[in-house]
Amino acid sequence: MHLRQNIIEVFSTFVLFKGDSFDRWVTDSKLRRSMQNSLEQSSEQESEIFWAIYWHRIWQVQASPIAVAHIAAYLQEVCYWVARKMKMNVAGQHSVGDFFQTAIARVDKVIKGFNPQLGSNLKIYAEYTFSNLIKDLLRKRQEVDICTDWGLLHKLSQKRLVESLKQAGYPSQIIERYVLAWSCFLHELRNTNPDAMIPAGFKLRLLTEDLQPFVNNEDTATEAIPQLYIDVELEPGEGLVWEVEPTPDEYDREILRF
């Protein structure tokens, strides 16, 4: 990828792919005229960062589609390199173009989340946001592509399980056994706010009743995620103790009896 040569190009051109690689820059004539007019009205030779903040301010005041398009053009390089880095680090059939389009299509997330008062470098914030948008795509695709029986049970509520078994014609005694098995194998932790995530670094741990660890008894959030969960296999009457890190104030261990 060759760099764009001047301010007008930076805010009015877009990546064109050939196969899965950068081919050339394509100019949007409307954006080019808009940027040319803005430069002519400016008394000084301002930097890229100045114009990025300028168009972000225009968006804040007017919710201007032109401002959004200028920012999208400005962020083409950073989005391309984030997509390429992700492709190098992730196995699978996604292309650089797939990752790039996924991220740049949600440039509104960058614009809405960026706060110039906390820092003037929009590209640094965009790199972080684009990376998270691509990771969200991968997480959702994984949930679809790896829908094993265990994965389906992770997403199934007890009420839905009972209703499905009833519709399939299972008697109540058999349904009770299935519900018991369902409750035994999954211990899950979510944020009390449905729209919030489990923060990075948070840990869920299960112990035996005498506070002893066992194999695969922990799950740790390496980044912000919707849930933590641990699979266990228990006999009726057995119990587990659960705990989390960081430990909340006034926290007492609780025994879960199955």
PDB file of C-alpha atoms in Angstrom, residues 1-120:
ATOM      1  CA  MET A   1       0.000   0.000   0.000  1.00  0.00           C
ATOM      2  CA  HIS A   2       1.491   3.344  -1.032  1.00  0.00           C
ATOM      3  CA  LEU A   3       0.749   6.355   1.107  1.00  0.00           C
ATOM      4  CA  ARG A   4      -1.516   9.146  -0.042  1.00  0.00           C
ATOM      5  CA  GLN A   5       0.399  12.255  -0.990  1.00  0.00           C
ATOM      6  CA  ASN A   6      -1.626  15.218   0.278  1.00  0.00           C
ATOM      7  CA  ILE A   7      -4.494  16.305   2.524  1.00  0.00           C
ATOM      8  CA  ILE A   8      -7.058  16.240  -0.288  1.00  0.00           C
ATOM      9  CA  GLU A   9      -6.247  12.606  -1.105  1.00  0.00           C
ATOM     10  CA  VAL A  10      -6.250  11.590   2.552  1.00  0.00           C
ATOM     11  CA  PHE A  11      -9.808  12.818   3.043  1.00  0.00           C
ATOM     12  CA  SER A  12     -11.333  11.878  -0.321  1.00  0.00           C
ATOM     13  CA  THR A  13      -9.931   8.523  -1.481  1.00  0.00           C
ATOM     14  CA  PHE A  14     -10.786   4.914  -0.631  1.00  0.00           C
ATOM     15  CA  VAL A  15      -9.070   1.519  -0.795  1.00  0.00           C
ATOM     16  CA  LEU A  16      -9.783  -0.659  -3.823  1.00  0.00           C
ATOM     17  CA  PHE A  17      -8.942  -4.338  -3.408  1.00  0.00           C
ATOM     18  CA  LYS A  18      -7.622  -6.693  -6.066  1.00  0.00           C
ATOM     19  CA  GLY A  19      -8.126 -10.206  -4.819  1.00  0.00           C
ATOM     20  CA  ASP A  20      -7.226  -9.953  -1.156  1.00  0.00           C
ATOM     21  CA  SER A  21      -4.633  -7.176  -1.464  1.00  0.00           C
ATOM     22  CA  PHE A  22      -4.567  -3.420  -1.868  1.00  0.00           C
ATOM     23  CA  ASP A  23      -4.757  -2.391  -5.523  1.00  0.00           C
ATOM     24  CA  ARG A  24      -5.092   1.400  -5.655  1.00  0.00           C
ATOM     25  CA  TRP A  25      -6.773   4.470  -4.229  1.00  0.00           C
ATOM     26  CA  VAL A  26     -10.122   5.493  -5.730  1.00  0.00           C
ATOM     27  CA  THR A  27     -11.213   9.133  -5.561  1.00  0.00           C
ATOM     28  CA  ASP A  28     -14.681  10.276  -4.562  1.00  0.00           C
ATOM     29  CA  SER A  29     -15.161  13.455  -6.621  1.00  0.00           C
ATOM     30  CA  LYS A  30     -17.719  14.957  -4.235  1.00  0.00           C
ATOM     31  CA  LEU A  31     -15.395  14.552  -1.279  1.00  0.00           C
ATOM     32  CA  ARG A  32     -12.478  15.906  -3.293  1.00  0.00           C
ATOM     33  CA  ARG A  33     -14.408  19.107  -4.100  1.00  0.00           C
ATOM     34  CA  SER A  34     -15.524  19.411  -0.472  1.00  0.00           C
ATOM     35  CA  MET A  35     -11.961  19.094   0.825  1.00  0.00           C
ATOM     36  CA  GLN A  36     -10.616  21.461  -1.809  1.00  0.00           C
ATOM     37  CA  ASN A  37     -13.156  24.115  -0.817  1.00  0.00           C
ATOM     38  CA  SER A  38     -12.349  23.671   2.872  1.00  0.00           C
ATOM     39  CA  LEU A  39      -8.622  24.098   2.220  1.00  0.00           C
ATOM     40  CA  GLU A  40      -9.217  27.241   0.172  1.00  0.00           C
ATOM     41  CA  GLN A  41     -11.174  28.750   3.058  1.00  0.00           C
ATOM     42  CA  SER A  42      -8.421  27.949   5.554  1.00  0.00           C
ATOM     43  CA  SER A  43      -5.794  30.626   6.182  1.00  0.00           C
ATOM     44  CA  GLU A  44      -3.076  28.148   7.204  1.00  0.00           C
ATOM     45  CA  GLN A  45      -1.659  24.807   6.092  1.00  0.00           C
ATOM     46  CA  GLU A  46      -3.207  22.555   8.714  1.00  0.00           C
ATOM     47  CA  SER A  47      -2.231  18.974   9.552  1.00  0.00           C
ATOM     48  CA  GLU A  48      -4.170  15.728   9.040  1.00  0.00           C
ATOM     49  CA  ILE A  49      -4.975  15.652  12.747  1.00  0.00           C
ATOM     50  CA  PHE A  50      -6.433  19.154  12.562  1.00  0.00           C
ATOM     51  CA  TRP A  51      -8.752  18.183   9.701  1.00  0.00           C
ATOM     52  CA  ALA A  52      -9.750  14.913  11.382  1.00  0.00           C
ATOM     53  CA  ILE A  53     -10.826  16.865  14.486  1.00  0.00           C
ATOM     54  CA  TYR A  54     -12.465  19.496  12.256  1.00  0.00           C
ATOM     55  CA  TRP A  55     -14.667  16.958  10.463  1.00  0.00           C
ATOM     56  CA  HIS A  56     -15.466  15.236  13.731  1.00  0.00           C
ATOM     57  CA  ARG A  57     -16.626  18.594  15.140  1.00  0.00           C
ATOM     58  CA  ILE A  58     -18.752  19.193  12.023  1.00  0.00           C
ATOM     59  CA  TRP A  59     -20.357  15.798  12.570  1.00  0.00           C
ATOM     60  CA  GLN A  60     -21.068  16.636  16.230  1.00  0.00           C
ATOM     61  CA  VAL A  61     -22.770  19.921  15.333  1.00  0.00           C
ATOM     62  CA  GLN A  62     -24.567  18.988  12.114  1.00  0.00           C
ATOM     63  CA  ALA A  63     -24.607  15.149  11.957  1.00  0.00           C
ATOM     64  CA  SER A  64     -23.250  15.703   8.433  1.00  0.00           C
ATOM     65  CA  PRO A  65     -22.964  12.679   6.081  1.00  0.00           C
ATOM     66  CA  ILE A  66     -20.133  14.488   4.293  1.00  0.00           C
ATOM     67  CA  ALA A  67     -18.199  14.692   7.554  1.00  0.00           C
ATOM     68  CA  VAL A  68     -18.699  10.962   8.129  1.00  0.00           C
ATOM     69  CA  ALA A  69     -17.470  10.200   4.604  1.00  0.00           C
ATOM     70  CA  HIS A  70     -14.365  12.362   5.073  1.00  0.00           C
ATOM     71  CA  ILE A  71     -13.535  10.552   8.326  1.00  0.00           C
ATOM     72  CA  ALA A  72     -14.115   7.160   6.680  1.00  0.00           C
ATOM     73  CA  ALA A  73     -11.660   8.148   3.940  1.00  0.00           C
ATOM     74  CA  TYR A  74      -9.138   9.355   6.524  1.00  0.00           C
ATOM     75  CA  LEU A  75      -9.279   6.025   8.390  1.00  0.00           C
ATOM     76  CA  GLN A  76      -8.792   3.775   5.347  1.00  0.00           C
ATOM     77  CA  GLU A  77      -5.123   2.989   6.046  1.00  0.00           C
ATOM     78  CA  VAL A  78      -5.547   2.181   9.721  1.00  0.00           C
ATOM     79  CA  CYS A  79      -8.529  -0.041   8.933  1.00  0.00           C
ATOM     80  CA  TYR A  80      -6.571  -1.853   6.213  1.00  0.00           C
ATOM     81  CA  TRP A  81      -3.598  -2.576   8.493  1.00  0.00           C
ATOM     82  CA  VAL A  82      -5.841  -3.737  11.339  1.00  0.00           C
ATOM     83  CA  ALA A  83      -7.612  -6.102   8.923  1.00  0.00           C
ATOM     84  CA  ARG A  84      -4.335  -7.407   7.536  1.00  0.00           C
ATOM     85  CA  LYS A  85      -2.850  -7.970  11.002  1.00  0.00           C
ATOM     86  CA  MET A  86      -6.005  -9.801  12.088  1.00  0.00           C
ATOM     87  CA  LYS A  87      -5.861 -12.039   9.013  1.00  0.00           C
ATOM     88  CA  MET A  88      -2.246 -12.977   9.834  1.00  0.00           C
ATOM     89  CA  ASN A  89      -3.144 -13.885  13.419  1.00  0.00           C
ATOM     90  CA  VAL A  90      -6.457 -15.698  12.900  1.00  0.00           C
ATOM     91  CA  ALA A  91      -6.932 -19.032  11.189  1.00  0.00           C
ATOM     92  CA  GLY A  92     -10.008 -19.410   9.038  1.00  0.00           C
ATOM     93  CA  GLN A  93     -11.556 -18.503   5.733  1.00  0.00           C
ATOM     94  CA  HIS A  94     -12.036 -14.791   6.362  1.00  0.00           C
ATOM     95  CA  SER A  95     -10.127 -12.561   3.958  1.00  0.00           C
ATOM     96  CA  VAL A  96      -8.442  -9.220   4.582  1.00  0.00           C
ATOM     97  CA  GLY A  97     -11.265  -7.687   2.565  1.00  0.00           C
ATOM     98  CA  ASP A  98     -13.874  -9.338   4.785  1.00  0.00           C
ATOM     99  CA  PHE A  99     -12.287  -7.906   7.910  1.00  0.00           C
ATOM    100  CA  PHE A 100     -11.788  -4.509   6.281  1.00  0.00           C
ATOM    101  CA  GLN A 101     -15.413  -4.202   5.131  1.00  0.00           C
ATOM    102  CA  THR A 102     -16.714  -5.396   8.501  1.00  0.00           C
ATOM    103  CA  ALA A 103     -14.772  -2.696  10.325  1.00  0.00           C
ATOM    104  CA  ILE A 104     -15.126   0.256   7.943  1.00  0.00           C
ATOM    105  CA  ALA A 105     -18.870  -0.339   7.603  1.00  0.00           C
ATOM    106  CA  ARG A 106     -19.118   0.444  11.332  1.00  0.00           C
ATOM    107  CA  VAL A 107     -17.043   3.621  11.221  1.00  0.00           C
ATOM    108  CA  ASP A 108     -19.964   5.275  13.026  1.00  0.00           C
ATOM    109  CA  LYS A 109     -18.836   3.372  16.134  1.00  0.00           C
ATOM    110  CA  VAL A 110     -15.475   5.116  15.919  1.00  0.00           C
ATOM    111  CA  ILE A 111     -17.019   8.528  15.344  1.00  0.00           C
ATOM    112  CA  LYS A 112     -19.523   8.230  18.173  1.00  0.00           C
ATOM    113  CA  GLY A 113     -17.023   6.822  20.646  1.00  0.00           C
ATOM    114  CA  PHE A 114     -14.160   9.231  19.961  1.00  0.00           C
ATOM    115  CA  ASN A 115     -13.753  12.071  22.472  1.00  0.00           C
ATOM    116  CA  PRO A 116     -11.272  14.774  21.292  1.00  0.00           C
ATOM    117  CA  GLN A 117     -11.029  16.098  24.833  1.00  0.00           C
ATOM    118  CA  LEU A 118      -9.368  12.842  25.932  1.00  0.00           C
ATOM    119  CA  GLY A 119      -6.894  12.778  23.033  1.00  0.00           C
ATOM    120  CA  SER A 120      -6.566  14.218  19.570  1.00  0.00           C
TER     121      SER A 120
END
